[in-house]
Short mmCIF file of C-alpha atoms and ligand atoms in Angstrom, two decimals:
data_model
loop_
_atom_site.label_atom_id
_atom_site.label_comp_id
_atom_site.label_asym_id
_atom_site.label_seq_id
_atom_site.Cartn_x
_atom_site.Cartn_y
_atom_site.Cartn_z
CA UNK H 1 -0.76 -22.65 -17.46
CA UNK H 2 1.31 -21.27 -14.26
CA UNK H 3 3.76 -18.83 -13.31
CA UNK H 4 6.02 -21.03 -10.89
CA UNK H 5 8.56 -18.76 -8.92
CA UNK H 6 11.45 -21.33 -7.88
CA UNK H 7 14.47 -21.21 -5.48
CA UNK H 8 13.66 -17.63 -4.18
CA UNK H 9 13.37 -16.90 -0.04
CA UNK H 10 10.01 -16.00 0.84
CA UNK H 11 9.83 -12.95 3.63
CA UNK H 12 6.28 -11.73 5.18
CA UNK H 13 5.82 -9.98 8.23
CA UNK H 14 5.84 -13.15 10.15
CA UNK H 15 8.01 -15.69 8.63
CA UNK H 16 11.12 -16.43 6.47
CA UNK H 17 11.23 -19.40 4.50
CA UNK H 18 12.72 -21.24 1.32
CA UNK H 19 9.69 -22.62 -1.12
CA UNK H 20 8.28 -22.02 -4.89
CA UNK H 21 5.56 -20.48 -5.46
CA UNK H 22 2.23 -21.49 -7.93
CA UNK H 23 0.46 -18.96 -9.50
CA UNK H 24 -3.10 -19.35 -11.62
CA UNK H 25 -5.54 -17.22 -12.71
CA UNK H 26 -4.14 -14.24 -10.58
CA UNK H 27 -3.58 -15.49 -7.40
CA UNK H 28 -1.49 -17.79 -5.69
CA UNK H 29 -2.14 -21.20 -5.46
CA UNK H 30 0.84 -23.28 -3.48
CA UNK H 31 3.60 -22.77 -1.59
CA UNK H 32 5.95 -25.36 -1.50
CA UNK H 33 9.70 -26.83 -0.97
CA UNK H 34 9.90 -27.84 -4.41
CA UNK H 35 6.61 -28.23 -7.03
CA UNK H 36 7.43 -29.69 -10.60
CA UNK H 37 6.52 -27.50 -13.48
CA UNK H 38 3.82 -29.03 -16.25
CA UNK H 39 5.22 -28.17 -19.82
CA UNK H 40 3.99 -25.04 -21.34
CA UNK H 41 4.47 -23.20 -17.18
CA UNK H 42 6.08 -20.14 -17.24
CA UNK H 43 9.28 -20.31 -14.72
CA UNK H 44 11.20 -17.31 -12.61
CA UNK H 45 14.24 -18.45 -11.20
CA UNK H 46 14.69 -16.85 -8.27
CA UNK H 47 18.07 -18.19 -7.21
CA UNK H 48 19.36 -15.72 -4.72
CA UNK H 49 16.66 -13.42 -4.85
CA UNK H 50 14.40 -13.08 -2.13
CA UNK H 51 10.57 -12.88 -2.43
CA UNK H 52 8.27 -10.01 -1.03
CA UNK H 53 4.35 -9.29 -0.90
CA UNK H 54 3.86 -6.37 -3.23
CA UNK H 55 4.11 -2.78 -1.94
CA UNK H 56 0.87 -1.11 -0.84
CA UNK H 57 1.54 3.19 -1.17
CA UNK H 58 -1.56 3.51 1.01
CA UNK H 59 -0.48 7.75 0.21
CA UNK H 60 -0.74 9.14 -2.80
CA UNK H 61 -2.03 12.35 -5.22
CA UNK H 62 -2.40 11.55 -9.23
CA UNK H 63 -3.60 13.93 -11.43
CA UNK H 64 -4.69 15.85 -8.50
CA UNK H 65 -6.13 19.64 -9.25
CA UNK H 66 -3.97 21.17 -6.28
CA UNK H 67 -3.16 24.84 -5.56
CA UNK H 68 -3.26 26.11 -9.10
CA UNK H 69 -2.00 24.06 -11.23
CA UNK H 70 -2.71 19.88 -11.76
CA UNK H 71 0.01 17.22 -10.38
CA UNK H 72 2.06 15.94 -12.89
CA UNK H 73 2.01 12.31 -12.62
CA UNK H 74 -1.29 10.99 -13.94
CA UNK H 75 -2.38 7.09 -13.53
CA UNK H 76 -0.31 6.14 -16.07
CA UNK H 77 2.62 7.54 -15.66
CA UNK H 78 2.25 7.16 -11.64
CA UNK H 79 1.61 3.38 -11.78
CA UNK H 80 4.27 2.87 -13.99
CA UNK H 81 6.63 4.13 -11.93
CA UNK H 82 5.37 2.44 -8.82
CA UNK H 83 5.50 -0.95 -10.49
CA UNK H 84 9.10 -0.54 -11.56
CA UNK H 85 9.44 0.31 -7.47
CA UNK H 86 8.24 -2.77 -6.34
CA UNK H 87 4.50 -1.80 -5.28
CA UNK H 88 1.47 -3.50 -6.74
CA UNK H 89 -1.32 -1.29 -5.02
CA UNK H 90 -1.88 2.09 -4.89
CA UNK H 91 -4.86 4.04 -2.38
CA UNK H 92 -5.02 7.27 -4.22
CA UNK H 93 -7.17 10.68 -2.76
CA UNK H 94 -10.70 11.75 -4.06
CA UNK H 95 -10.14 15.34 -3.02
CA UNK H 96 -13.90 17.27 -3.90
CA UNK H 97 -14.63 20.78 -3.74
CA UNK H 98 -16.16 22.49 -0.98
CA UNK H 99 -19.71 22.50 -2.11
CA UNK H 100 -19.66 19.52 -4.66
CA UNK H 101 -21.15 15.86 -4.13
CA UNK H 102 -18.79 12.94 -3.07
CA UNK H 103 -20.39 10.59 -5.57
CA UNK H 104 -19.68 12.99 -8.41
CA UNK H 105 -16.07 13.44 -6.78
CA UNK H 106 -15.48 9.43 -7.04
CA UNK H 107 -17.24 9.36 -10.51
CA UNK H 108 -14.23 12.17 -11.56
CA UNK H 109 -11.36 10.28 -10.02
CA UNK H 110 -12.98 6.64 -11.39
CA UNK H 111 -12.47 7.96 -14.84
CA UNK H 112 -8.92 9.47 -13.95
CA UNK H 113 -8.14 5.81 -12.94
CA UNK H 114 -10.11 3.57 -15.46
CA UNK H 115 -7.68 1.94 -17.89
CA UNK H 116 -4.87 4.20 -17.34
CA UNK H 117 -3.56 2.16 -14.32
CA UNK H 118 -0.91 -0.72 -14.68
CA UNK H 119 -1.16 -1.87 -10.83
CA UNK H 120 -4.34 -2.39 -8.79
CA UNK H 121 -5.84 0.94 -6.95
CA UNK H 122 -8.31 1.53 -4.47
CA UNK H 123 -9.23 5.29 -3.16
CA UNK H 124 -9.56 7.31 0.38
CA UNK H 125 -12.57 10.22 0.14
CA UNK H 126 -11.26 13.54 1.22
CA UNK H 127 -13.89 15.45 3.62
CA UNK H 128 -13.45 19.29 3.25
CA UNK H 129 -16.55 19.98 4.85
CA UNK H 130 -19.54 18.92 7.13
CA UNK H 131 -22.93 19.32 6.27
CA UNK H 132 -26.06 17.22 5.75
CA UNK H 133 -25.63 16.66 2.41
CA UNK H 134 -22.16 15.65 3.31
CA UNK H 135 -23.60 13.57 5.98
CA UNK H 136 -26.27 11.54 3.34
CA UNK H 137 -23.42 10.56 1.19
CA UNK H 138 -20.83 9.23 3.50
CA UNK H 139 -22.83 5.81 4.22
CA UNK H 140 -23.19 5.31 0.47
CA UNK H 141 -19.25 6.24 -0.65
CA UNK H 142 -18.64 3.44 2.20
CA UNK H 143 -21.06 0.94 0.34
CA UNK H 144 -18.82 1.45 -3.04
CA UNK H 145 -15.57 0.55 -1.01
CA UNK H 146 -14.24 3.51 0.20
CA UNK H 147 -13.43 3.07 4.06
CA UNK H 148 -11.22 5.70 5.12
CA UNK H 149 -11.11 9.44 4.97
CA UNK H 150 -8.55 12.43 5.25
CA UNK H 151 -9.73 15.79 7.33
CA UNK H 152 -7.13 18.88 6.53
CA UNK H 153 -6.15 20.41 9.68
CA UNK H 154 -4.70 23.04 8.03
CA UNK H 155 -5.25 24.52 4.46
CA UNK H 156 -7.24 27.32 5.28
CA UNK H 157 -9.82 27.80 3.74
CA UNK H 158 -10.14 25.76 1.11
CA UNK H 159 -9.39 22.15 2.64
CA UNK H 160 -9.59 22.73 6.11
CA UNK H 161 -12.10 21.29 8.41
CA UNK H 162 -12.92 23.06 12.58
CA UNK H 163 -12.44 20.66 15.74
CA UNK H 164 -16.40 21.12 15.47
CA UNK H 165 -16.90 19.28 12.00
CA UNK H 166 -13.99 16.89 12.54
CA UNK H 167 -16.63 15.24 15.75
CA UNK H 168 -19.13 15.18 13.57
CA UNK H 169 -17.04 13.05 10.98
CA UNK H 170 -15.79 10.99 13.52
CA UNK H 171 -19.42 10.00 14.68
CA UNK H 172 -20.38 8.95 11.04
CA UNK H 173 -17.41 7.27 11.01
CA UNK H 174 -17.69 5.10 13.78
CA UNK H 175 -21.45 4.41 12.65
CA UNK H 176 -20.71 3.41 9.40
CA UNK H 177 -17.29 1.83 9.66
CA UNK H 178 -14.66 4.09 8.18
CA UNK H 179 -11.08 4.93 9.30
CA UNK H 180 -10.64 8.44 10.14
CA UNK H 181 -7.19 9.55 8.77
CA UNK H 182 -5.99 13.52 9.43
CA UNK H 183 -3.53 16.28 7.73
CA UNK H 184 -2.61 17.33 10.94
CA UNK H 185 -1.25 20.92 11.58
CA UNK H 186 -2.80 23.58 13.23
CA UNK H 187 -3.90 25.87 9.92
CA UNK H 188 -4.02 29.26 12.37
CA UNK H 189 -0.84 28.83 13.64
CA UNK H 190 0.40 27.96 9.92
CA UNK H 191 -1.62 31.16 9.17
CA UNK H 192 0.05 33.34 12.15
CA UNK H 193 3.40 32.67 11.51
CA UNK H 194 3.00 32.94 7.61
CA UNK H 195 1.76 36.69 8.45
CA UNK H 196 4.43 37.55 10.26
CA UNK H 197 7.53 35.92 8.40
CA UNK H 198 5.62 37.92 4.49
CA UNK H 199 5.51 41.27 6.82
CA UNK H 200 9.62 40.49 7.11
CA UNK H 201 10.07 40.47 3.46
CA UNK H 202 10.72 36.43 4.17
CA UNK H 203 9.32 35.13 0.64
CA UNK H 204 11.53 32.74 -0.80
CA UNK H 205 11.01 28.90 -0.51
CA UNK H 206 13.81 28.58 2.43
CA UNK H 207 10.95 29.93 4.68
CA UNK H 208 8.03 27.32 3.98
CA UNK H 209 9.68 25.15 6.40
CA UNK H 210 9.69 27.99 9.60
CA UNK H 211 5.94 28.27 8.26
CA UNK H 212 4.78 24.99 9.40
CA UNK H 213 6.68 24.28 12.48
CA UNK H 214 6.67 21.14 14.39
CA UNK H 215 4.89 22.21 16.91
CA UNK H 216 1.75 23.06 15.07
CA UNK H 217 1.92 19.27 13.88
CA UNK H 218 2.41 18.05 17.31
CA UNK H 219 -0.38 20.70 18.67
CA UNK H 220 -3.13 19.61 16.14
CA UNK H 221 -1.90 15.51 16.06
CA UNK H 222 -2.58 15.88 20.22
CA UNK H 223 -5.86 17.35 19.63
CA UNK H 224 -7.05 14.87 17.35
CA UNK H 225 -5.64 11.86 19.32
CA UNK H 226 -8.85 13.64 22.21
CA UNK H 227 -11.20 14.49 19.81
CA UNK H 228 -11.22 10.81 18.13
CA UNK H 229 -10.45 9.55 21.67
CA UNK H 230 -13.63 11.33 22.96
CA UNK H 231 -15.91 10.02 20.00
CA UNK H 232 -14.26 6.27 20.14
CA UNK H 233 -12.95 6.21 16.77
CA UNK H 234 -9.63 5.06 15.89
CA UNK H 235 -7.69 7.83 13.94
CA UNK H 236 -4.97 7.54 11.05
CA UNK H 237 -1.85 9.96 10.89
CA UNK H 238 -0.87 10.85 7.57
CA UNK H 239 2.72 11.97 6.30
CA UNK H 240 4.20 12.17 10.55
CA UNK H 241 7.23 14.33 9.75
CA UNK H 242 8.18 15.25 13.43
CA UNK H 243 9.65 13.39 16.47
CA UNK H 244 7.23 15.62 18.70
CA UNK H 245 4.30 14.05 17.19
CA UNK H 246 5.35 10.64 17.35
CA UNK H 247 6.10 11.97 20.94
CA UNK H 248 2.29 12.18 20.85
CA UNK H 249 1.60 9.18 18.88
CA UNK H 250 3.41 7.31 21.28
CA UNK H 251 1.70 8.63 24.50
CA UNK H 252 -1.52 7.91 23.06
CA UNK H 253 -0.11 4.56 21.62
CA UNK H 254 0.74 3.52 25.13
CA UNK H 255 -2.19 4.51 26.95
CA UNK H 256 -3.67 1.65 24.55
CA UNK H 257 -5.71 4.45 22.11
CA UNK H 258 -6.72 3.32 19.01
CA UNK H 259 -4.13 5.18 16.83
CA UNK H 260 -1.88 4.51 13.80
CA UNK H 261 0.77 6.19 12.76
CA UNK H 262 1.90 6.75 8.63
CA UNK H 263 5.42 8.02 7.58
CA UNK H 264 6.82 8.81 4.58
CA UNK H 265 10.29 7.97 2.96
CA UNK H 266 11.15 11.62 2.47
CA UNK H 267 11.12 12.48 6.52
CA UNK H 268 13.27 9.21 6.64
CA UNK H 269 16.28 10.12 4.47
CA UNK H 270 16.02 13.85 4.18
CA UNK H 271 16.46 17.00 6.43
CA UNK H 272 15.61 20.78 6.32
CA UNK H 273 19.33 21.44 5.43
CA UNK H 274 17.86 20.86 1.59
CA UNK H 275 15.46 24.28 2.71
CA UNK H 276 18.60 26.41 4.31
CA UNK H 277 20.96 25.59 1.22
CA UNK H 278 19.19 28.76 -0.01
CA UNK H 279 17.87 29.33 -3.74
CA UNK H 280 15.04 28.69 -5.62
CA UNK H 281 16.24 24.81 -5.31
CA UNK H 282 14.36 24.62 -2.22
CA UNK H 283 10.65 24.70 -3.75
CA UNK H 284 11.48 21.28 -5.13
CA UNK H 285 10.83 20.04 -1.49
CA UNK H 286 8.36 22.31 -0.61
CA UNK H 287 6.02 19.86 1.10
CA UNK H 288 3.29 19.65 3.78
CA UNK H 289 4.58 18.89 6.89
CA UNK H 290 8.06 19.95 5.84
CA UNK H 291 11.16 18.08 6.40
CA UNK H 292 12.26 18.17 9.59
CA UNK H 293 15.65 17.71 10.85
CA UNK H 294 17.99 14.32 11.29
CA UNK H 295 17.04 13.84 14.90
CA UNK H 296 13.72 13.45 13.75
CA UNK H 297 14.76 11.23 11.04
CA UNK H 298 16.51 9.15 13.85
CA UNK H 299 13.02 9.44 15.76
CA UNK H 300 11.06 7.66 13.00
CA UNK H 301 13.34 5.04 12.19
CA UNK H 302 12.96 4.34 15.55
CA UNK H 303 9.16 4.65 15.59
CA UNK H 304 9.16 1.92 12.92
CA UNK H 305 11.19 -0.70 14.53
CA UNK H 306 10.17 -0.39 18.12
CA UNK H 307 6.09 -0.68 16.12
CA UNK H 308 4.76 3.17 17.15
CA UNK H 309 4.56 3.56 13.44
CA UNK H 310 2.52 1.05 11.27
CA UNK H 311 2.93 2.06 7.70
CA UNK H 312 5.37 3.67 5.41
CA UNK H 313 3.12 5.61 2.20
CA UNK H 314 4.86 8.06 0.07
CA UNK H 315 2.38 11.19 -0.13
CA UNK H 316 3.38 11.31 -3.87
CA UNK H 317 2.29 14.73 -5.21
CA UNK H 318 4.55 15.89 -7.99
CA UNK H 319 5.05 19.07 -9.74
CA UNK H 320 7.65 19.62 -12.48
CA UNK H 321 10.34 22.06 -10.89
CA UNK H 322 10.28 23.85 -14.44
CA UNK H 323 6.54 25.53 -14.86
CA UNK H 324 5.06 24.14 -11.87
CA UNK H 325 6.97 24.81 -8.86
CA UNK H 326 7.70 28.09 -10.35
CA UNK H 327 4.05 29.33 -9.18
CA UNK H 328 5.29 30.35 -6.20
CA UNK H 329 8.35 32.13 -7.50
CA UNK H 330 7.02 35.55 -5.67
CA UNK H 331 6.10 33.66 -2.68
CA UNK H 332 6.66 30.60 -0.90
CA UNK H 333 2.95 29.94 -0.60
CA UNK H 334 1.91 29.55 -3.53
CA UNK H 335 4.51 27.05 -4.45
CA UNK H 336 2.23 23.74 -5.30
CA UNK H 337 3.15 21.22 -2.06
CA UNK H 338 4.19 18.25 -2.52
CA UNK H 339 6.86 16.14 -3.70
CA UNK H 340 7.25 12.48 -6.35
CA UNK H 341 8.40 9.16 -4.28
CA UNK H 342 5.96 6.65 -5.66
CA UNK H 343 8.62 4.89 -7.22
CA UNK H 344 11.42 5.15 -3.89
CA UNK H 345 9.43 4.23 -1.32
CA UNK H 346 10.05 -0.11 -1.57
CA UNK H 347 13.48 0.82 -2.67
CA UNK H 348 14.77 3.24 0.08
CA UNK H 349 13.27 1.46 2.69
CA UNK H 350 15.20 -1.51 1.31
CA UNK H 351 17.91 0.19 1.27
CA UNK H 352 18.18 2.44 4.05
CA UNK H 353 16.60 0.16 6.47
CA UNK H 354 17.07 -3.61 6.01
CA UNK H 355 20.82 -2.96 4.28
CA UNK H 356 21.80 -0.93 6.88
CA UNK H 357 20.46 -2.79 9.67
CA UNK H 358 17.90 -0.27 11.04
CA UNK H 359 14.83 -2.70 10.59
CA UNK H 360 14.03 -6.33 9.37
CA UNK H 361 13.07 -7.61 6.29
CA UNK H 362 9.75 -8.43 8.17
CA UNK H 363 9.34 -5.19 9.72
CA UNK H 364 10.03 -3.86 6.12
CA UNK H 365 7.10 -6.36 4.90
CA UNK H 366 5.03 -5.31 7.35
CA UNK H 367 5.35 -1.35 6.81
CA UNK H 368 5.33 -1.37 3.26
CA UNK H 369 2.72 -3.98 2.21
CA UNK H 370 0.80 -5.64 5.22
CA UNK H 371 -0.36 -2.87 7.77
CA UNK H 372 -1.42 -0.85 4.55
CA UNK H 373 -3.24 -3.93 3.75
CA UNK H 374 -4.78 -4.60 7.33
CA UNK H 375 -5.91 -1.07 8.49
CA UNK H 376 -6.92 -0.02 4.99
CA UNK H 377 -9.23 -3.46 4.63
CA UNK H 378 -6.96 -5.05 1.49
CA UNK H 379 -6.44 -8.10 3.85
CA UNK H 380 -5.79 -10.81 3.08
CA UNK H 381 -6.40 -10.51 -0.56
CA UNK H 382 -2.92 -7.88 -0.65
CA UNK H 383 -0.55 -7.11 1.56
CA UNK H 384 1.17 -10.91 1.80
CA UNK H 385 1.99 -14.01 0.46
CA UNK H 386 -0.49 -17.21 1.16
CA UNK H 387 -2.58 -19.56 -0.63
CA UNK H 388 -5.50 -17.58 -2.21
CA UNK H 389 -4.43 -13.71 -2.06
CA UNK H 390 -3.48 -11.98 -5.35
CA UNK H 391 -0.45 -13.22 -6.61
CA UNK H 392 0.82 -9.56 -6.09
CA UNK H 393 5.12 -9.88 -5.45
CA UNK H 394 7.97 -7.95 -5.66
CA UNK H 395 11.21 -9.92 -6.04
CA UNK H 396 14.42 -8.17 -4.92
CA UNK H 397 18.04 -8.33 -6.26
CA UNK H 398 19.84 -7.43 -2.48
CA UNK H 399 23.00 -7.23 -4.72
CA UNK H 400 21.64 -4.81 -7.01
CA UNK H 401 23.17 -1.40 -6.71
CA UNK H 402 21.68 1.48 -8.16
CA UNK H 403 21.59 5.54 -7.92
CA UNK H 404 18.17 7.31 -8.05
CA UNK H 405 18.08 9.89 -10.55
CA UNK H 406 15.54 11.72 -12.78
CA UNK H 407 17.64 10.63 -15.78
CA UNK H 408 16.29 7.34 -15.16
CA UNK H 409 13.36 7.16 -12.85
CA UNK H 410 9.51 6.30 -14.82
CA UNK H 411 8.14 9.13 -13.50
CA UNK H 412 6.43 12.41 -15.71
CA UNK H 413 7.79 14.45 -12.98
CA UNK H 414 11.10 16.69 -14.15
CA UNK H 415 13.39 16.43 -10.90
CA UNK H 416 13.87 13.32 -8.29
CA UNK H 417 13.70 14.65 -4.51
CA UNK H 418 16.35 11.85 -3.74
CA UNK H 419 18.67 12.90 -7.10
CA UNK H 420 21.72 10.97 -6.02
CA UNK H 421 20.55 8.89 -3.14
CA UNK H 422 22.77 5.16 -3.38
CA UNK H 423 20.36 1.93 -3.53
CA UNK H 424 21.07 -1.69 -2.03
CA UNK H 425 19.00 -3.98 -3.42
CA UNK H 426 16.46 -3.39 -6.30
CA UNK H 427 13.22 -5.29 -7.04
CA UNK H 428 14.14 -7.35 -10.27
CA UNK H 429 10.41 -8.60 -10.99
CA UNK H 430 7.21 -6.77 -10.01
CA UNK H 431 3.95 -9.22 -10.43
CA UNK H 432 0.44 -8.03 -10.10
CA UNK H 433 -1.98 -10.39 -10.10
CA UNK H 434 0.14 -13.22 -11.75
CA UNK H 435 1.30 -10.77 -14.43
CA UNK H 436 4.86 -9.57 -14.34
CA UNK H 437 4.26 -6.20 -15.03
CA UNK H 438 8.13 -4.79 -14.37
CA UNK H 439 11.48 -6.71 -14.93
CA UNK H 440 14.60 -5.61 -14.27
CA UNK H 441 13.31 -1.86 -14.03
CA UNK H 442 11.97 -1.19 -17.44
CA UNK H 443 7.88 -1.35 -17.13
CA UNK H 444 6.45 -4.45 -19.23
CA UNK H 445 2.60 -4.23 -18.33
CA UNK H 446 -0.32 -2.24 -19.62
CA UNK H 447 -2.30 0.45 -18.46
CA UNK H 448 -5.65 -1.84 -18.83
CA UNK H 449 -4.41 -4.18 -15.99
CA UNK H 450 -4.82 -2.07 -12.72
CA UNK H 451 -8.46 -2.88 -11.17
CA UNK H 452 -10.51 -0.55 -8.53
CA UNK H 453 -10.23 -3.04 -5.41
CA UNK H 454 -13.60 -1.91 -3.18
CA UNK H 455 -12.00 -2.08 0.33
CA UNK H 456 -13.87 -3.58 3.63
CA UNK H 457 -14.99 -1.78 6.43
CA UNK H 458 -13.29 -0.96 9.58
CA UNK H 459 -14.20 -3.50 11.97
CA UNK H 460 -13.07 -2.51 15.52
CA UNK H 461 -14.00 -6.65 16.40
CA UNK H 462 -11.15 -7.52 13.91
CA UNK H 463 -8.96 -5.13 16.12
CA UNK H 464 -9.98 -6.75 18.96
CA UNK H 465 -11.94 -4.07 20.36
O1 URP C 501 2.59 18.65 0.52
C1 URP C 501 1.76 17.76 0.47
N1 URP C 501 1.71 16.88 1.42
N2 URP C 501 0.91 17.70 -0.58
C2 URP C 501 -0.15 16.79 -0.74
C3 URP C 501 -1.38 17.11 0.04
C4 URP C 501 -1.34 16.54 1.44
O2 URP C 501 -1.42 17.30 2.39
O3 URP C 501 -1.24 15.34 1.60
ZN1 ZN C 502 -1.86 15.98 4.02
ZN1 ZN C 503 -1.10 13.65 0.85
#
């Protein structure tokens, strides 16, 4: 028996065309202007709807142990809510404590994972420090499928890695094949200003953003565009919040350095206005980077169409505003960082960029399922539609209106960072591996479905380099 998906427009990164789609035994099987259904197939008719590779949130943090407390979306509840968002694949972080083994880090996050995950999910290995033992491991986490890494720039102490240990990663990863992704801020200028602005009596959350200011992104994204520059790896950019280090990224881009560039729906849409409103309100977007403000917003948009920035993840980290947030109710530094968009990200970009004409339905393809897919070694199994990858799709309504809201988002988190935001366009089917697993946003799959995908190597020769 097949899933046939008839009548719909098909959109990848490349192409837009009008065909049906086969589906067996999880993958897709033809595309074509018309194919006859057997008895007993099941049918989508996608009549007006248009037809999209599922989304790849190469960015996020489930049940994450993070400054005191534990994120509040979990696999379950964090899958769910991507799949009703229109993304099939999730790269999640193995973050390990400074002293502990990777392997038993991976064995931890595995079991977070295993059968509590309705969409597909691979996972990035945090480094937090450099040592031999450190060293051993890194070829063998690479043999079990996990390509890329994060350094923390900042974070100090506990996450944070010196300009001396980040060379040393770098080497291993160019030996082994593993893409070198960063947190980058400068942690002592983070650490300076913090001082300073706690000696002023400056406490409350409408301060975290003059903490981290763009400059210290900008400083430390520079420094690592030389340092990976000078060891001949390519690097990854996490979460870019600021137009001064796309400024960077785009220097670098243009001198033809091997760099890529992630954003995040939250610097799209949002500014630091949300931070000088005043009020406790603010620790609900206490994030790191911070938001910046709407010329930078401008900035990235920009970034994304002209092609200085490759990928669109979400950096979901939630904590409940209620009990969680309210850690840092002394302080702004203790607040837990981070904020929920697992289940926004397809949708705002939707809607903010192809309905209002800042990018097109390919670039949106390309951003949101195949870069993820290409840099992060999914390809060509995810990230697009074709004969033989995983029938992974989301199908989109573009006259579907909606408002996001925590009254009805399928998140565990208690507040939406985007309460109110208007939607154009909403995916109306989400299908991981052949199985429709959301329709017409409620979730309809199972927590058994998601499988670890093992991800390939970086190979500079598929780069052309
Ligand atoms: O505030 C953030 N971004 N929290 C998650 C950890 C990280 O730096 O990605
Ligand atoms: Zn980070
Ligand atoms: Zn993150």
């Amino acid at each position: 028996m097949s899933l046939i998906i008839k009548n719909g427009t098909i959109f990848t990164a490349s192409d837009s065309f009008k065909a049906d789609i086969s589906i067996e035994n999880e993958k897709i099987t033809r595309i074509a202007t018309h194919i006859e259904p057997n008895p007993g197939d099941e049918i989508i008719d996608a009549t007006g709807l248009e037809i999209y590779p599922g989304g790849i949130d190469a960015h996020t943090h489930l049940d994450m142990p993070f400054m005191g407390t534990v994120t509040i979306d979990d696999f379950e509840s964090g899958s769910r809510a991507a799949a009703c968002g229109g993304t099939t694949t999730i790269i999640d972080f193995v973050i390990p404590e400074k002293g502990k083994s990777l392997h038993d880090a991976l064995e931890i996050w595995m079991k977070k994972a295993q059968g509590k995950t309705a969409i597909d999910y691979s996972f990035h290995m945090a480094l937090v420090e450099y040592n031999d033992r450190v060293a051993n491991e890194i070829p063998e986490i690479i043999e079990r499928g996990i390509t890329s890494f994060k350094c923390f720039m900042a974070y100090k102490p506990s996450l944070y890695v010196d300009d001396y240990q980040l060379l040393e990663i770098f080497r291993l990863a160019k030996i082994y094949g593993a893409l070198m992704s960063v947190h980058a801020e400068n942690g002592d200028i983070l650490v300076f200003t913090t001082k300073y602005l706690l000696e002023e009596g400056k406490k409350g959350p409408e301060w975290h953003d003059v903490a981290h200011p763009d400059i210290a992104e900008a400083e430390s994204a520079h420094r690592a565009i030389i340092l990976a520059d000078y060891v001949g790896v390519p690097i990854y950019f996490v979460h870019t919040s600021s137009r001064l280090t796309l400024r960077e990224i785009q220097k670098a881009k243009r001198k033809e350095k091997f760099v890529f560039c992630e954003t995040c729906p939250q610097y799209l849409v949002l500014t630091n206005e949300l931070y000088r409103r005043g009020g406790w309100e603010a620790s609900k977007w206490v994030m790191s980077p911070p938001l910046r403000d709407k010329k930078s917003n401008d900035k990235l948009w920009a970034g994304i169409r002209d092609g200085f920035i490759d990928t669109v993840g979400t950096d979901h980290c939630s904590f409940n505003f209620v009990g969680q947030k309210e850690l840092g109710r002394d302080v702004f530094t203790k607040i837990p960082n981070g904020i929920p968009a697992i289940e926004e990200r397809v949708k705002i970009l939707y809607s903010e960029g192809v309905m209002k004409g800042r990018i097109s339905r390919n670039k949106f393809v390309e951003v949101v399922a195949t870069n993820p897919a290409k840099i992060f070694g999914l390809y060509p199994q995810k990230g697009t539609i074709a004969i033989g990858s995983d029938a992974d799709i989301v199908i989109f309504d573009p006259n579907k209106n909606g408002v996001i809201s925590a009254k009805t988002h399928h998140m565990k988190v208690d507040y939406s960072a985007f309460e109110g935001l208007n939607i154009q366009g909403a995916p109306v089917y989400t299908i991981s591996r052949g199985k429709v697993v959301a329709k017409d946003y409620k979730f309809v799959g199972d927590y058994a479905h998601g499988r670890f995908i093992p991800r390939k190597r970086f190979n500079l020769k598929e780069w052309g380099r």
